[in-house]
Coordinates of N, CA and C in Angstrom, one line a residue:
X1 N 0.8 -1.2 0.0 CA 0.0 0.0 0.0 C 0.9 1.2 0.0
X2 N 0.8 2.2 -0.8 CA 1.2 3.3 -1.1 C 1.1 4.3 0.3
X3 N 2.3 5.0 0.8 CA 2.0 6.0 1.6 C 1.2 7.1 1.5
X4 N 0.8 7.3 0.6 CA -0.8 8.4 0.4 C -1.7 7.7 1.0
X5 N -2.0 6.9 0.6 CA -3.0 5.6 1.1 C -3.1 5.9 2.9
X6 N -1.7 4.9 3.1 CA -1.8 5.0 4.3 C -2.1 6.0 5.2
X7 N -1.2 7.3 4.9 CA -1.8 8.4 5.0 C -3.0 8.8 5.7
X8 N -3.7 8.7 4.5 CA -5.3 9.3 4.2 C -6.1 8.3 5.2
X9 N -5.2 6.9 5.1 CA -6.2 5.9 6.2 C -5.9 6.3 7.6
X10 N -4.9 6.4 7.9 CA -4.5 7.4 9.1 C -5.0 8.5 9.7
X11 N -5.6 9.4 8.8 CA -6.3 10.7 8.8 C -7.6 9.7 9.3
X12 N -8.4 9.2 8.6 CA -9.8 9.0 9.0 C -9.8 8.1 10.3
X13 N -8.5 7.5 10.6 CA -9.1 6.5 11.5 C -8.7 7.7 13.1
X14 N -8.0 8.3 12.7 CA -7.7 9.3 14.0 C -8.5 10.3 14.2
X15 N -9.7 10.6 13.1 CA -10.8 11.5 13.3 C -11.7 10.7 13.8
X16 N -11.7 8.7 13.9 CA -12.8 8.2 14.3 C -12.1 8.3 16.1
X17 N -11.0 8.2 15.9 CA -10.6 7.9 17.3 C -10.7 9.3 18.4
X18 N -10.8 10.7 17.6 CA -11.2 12.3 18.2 C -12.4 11.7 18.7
X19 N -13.0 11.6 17.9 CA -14.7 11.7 18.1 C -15.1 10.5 19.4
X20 N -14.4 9.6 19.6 CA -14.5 8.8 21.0 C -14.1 9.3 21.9
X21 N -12.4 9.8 21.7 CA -11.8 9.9 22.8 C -12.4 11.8 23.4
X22 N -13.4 12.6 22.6 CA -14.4 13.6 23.3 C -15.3 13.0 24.3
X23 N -15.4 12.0 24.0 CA -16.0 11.3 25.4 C -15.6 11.8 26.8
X24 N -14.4 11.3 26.7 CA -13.4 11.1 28.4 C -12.8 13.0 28.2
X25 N -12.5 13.7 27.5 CA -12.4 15.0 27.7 C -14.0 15.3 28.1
X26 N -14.9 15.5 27.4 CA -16.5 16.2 27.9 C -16.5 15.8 29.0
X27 N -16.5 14.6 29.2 CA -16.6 14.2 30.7 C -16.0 14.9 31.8
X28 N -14.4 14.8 31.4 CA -13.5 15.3 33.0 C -13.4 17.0 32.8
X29 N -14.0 17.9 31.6 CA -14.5 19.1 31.8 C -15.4 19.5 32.8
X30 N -16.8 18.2 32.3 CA -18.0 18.7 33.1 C -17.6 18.5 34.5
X31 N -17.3 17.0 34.7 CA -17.1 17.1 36.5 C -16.0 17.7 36.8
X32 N -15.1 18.2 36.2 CA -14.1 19.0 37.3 C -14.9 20.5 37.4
X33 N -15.3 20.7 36.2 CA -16.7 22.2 36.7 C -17.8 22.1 37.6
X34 N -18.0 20.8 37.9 CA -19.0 20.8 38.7 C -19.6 21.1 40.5
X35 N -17.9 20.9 40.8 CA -18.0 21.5 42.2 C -16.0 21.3 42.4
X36 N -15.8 21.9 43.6 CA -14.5 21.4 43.9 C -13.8 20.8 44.2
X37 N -14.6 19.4 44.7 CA -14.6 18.2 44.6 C -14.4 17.1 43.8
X38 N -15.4 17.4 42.2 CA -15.1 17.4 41.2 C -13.8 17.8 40.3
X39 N -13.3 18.8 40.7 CA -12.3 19.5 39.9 C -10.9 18.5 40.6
X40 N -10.8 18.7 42.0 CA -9.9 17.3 42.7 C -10.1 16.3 42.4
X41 N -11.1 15.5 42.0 CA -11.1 14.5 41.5 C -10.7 13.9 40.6
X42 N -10.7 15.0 39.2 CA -10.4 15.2 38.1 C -8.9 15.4 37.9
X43 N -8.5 15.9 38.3 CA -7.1 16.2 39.2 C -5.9 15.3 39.9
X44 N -7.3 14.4 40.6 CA -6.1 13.1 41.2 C -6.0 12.1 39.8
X45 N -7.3 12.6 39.4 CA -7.4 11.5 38.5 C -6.3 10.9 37.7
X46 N -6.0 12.2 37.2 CA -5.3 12.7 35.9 C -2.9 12.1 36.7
X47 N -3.1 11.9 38.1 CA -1.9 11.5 38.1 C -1.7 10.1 37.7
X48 N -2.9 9.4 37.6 CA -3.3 7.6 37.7 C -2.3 7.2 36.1
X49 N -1.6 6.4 35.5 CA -1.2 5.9 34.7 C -2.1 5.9 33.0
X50 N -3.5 5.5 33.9 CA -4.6 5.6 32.6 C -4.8 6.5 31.8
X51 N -5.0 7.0 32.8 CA -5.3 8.6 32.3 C -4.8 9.2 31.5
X52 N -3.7 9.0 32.0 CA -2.2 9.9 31.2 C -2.2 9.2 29.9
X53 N -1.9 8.0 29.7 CA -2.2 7.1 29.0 C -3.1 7.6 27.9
X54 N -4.3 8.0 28.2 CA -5.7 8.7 27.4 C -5.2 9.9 27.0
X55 N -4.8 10.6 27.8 CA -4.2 11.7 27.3 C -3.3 12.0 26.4
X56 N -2.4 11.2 26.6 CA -1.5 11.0 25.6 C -1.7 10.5 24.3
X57 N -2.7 9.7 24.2 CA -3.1 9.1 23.0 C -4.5 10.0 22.6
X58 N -4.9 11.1 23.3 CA -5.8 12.1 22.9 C -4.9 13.4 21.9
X59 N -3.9 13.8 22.9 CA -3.4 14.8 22.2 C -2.6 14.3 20.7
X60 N -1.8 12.6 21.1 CA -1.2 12.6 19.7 C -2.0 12.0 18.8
X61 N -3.4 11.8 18.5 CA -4.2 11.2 18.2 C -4.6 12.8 16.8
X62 N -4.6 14.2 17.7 CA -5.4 15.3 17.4 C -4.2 15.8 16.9
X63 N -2.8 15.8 17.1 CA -1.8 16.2 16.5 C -1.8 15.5 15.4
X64 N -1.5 14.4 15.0 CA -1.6 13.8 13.7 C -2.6 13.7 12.9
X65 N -4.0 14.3 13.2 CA -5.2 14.6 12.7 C -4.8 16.1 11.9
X66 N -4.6 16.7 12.8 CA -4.0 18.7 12.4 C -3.0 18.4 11.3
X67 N -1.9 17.5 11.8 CA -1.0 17.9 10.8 C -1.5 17.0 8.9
X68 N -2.2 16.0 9.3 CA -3.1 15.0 7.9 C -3.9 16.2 7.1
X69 N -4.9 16.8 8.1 CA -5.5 17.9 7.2 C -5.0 18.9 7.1
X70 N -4.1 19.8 7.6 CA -3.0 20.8 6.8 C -2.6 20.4 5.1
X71 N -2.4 18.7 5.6 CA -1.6 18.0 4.1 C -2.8 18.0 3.0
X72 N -3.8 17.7 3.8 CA -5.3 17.6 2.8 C -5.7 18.8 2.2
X73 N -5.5 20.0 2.8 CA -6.1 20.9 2.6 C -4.8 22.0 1.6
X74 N -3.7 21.2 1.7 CA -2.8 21.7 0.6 C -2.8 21.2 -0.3
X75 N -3.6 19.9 -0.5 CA -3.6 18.8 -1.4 C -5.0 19.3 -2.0
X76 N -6.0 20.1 -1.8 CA -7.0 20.5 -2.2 C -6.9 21.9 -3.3
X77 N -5.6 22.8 -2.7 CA -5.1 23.9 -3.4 C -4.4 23.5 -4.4
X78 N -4.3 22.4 -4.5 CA -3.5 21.6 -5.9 C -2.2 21.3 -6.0
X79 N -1.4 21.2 -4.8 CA 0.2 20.8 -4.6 C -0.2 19.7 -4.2
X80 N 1.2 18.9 -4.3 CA 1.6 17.8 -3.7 C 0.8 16.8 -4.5
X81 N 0.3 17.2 -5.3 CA -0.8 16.2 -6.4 C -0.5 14.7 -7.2
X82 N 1.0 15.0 -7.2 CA 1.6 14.3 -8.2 C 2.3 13.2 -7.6
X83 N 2.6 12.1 -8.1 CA 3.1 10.3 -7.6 C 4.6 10.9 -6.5
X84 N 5.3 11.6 -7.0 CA 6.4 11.3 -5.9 C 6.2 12.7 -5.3
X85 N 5.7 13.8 -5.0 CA 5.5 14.6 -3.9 C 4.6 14.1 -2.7
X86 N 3.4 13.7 -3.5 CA 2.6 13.2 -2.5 C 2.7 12.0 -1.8
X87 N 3.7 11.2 -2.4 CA 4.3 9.9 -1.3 C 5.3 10.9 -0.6
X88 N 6.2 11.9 -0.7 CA 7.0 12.5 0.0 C 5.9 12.9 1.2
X89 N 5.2 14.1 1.0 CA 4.6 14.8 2.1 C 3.7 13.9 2.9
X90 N 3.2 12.6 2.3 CA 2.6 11.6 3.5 C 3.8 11.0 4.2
X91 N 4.7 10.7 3.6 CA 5.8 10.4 4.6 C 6.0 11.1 5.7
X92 N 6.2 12.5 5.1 CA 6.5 13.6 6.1 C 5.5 13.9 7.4
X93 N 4.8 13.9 6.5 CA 2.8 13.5 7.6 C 3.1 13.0 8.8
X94 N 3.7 11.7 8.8 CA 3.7 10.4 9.3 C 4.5 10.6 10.2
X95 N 6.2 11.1 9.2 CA 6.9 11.2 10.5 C 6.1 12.3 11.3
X96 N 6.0 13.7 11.2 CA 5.6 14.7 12.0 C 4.8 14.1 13.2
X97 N 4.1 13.3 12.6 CA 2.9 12.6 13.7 C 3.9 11.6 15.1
X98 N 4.5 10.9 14.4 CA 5.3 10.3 15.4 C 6.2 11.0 16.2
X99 N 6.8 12.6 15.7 CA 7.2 13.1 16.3 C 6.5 14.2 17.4
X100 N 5.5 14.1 17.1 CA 4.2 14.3 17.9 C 4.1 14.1 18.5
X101 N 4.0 12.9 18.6 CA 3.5 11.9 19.8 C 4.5 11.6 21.2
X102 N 5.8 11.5 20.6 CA 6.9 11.5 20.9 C 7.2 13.0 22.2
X103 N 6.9 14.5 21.7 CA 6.8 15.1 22.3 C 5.6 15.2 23.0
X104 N 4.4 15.1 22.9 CA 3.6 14.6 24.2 C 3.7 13.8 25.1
X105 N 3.8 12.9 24.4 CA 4.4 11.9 25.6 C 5.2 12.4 26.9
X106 N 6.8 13.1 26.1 CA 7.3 14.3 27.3 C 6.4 14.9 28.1
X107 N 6.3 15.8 27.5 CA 5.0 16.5 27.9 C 4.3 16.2 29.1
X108 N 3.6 14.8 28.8 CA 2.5 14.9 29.6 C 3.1 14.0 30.8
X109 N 4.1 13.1 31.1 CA 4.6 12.4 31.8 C 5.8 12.8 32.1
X110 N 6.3 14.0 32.0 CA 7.6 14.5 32.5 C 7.3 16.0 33.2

C-alpha cells in the first residue's frame, strides 16, 4: 500500500478515534466544573497511569489529525498532487505525527 494511502487511512481512522476519545475529555471538563470536589477528583485523576495514557493518546491522536488535514487541505489547493511529492509529504505527515507523539508523551509524563 502506497504512503498516500496510508496516510489518508491514518487521517480517517484518527478522526474516528477524536470523536471517541471527546467522550473522556467532555466528561472530565464537566465534572471537574461541577464542584471542587469534582475539579480534585479530576485532578487526582489525571496522576493515575490511565489517564495519562488517554491523554497522551488524545493529544497525539489530534496532532496527527491537524498535521493530515494541513496535508489535505494543501492537497486541495493543488500541490503535492503528483506520484512522488505526494508519497513525500505523506511520509512527512507520518513522521511529524510520530514526532508528535513523541513530544507529548514528554510532555505529559515529565
Amino acid at each position: 500500500m502506497p504512503a498516500t494511502a496510508k496516510a489518508s487511512i491514518f487521517h480517517r481512522v484518527t478522526g474516528v478515534a477524536l470523536f471517541f476519545a471527546l467522550t473522556f475529555v467532555i466528561w472530565a471538563w464537566s465534572e471537574s466544573l461541577s464542584s471542587a470536589e469534582g475539579f480534585e477528583f479530576v485532578k487526582g485523576l489525571f496522576n493515575g497511569f490511565i489517564a495519562k495514557f488517554i491523554a497522551w493518546g488524545t493529544v497525539s491522536v489530534l496532532g496527527y489529525h491537524l498535521i493530515g488535514g494541513i496535508r489535505h487541505m494543501i492537497m486541495d489547493m493543488g500541490h503535492w498532487e503528483e506520484l512522488e511529492s505526494g508519497n513525500l509529504s505523506a511520509k512527512i505527515a507520518m513522521a511529524l505525527g510520530v514526532v508528535f507523539a513523541v513530544l507529548a508523551g514528554v510532555w505529559i509524563w515529565f
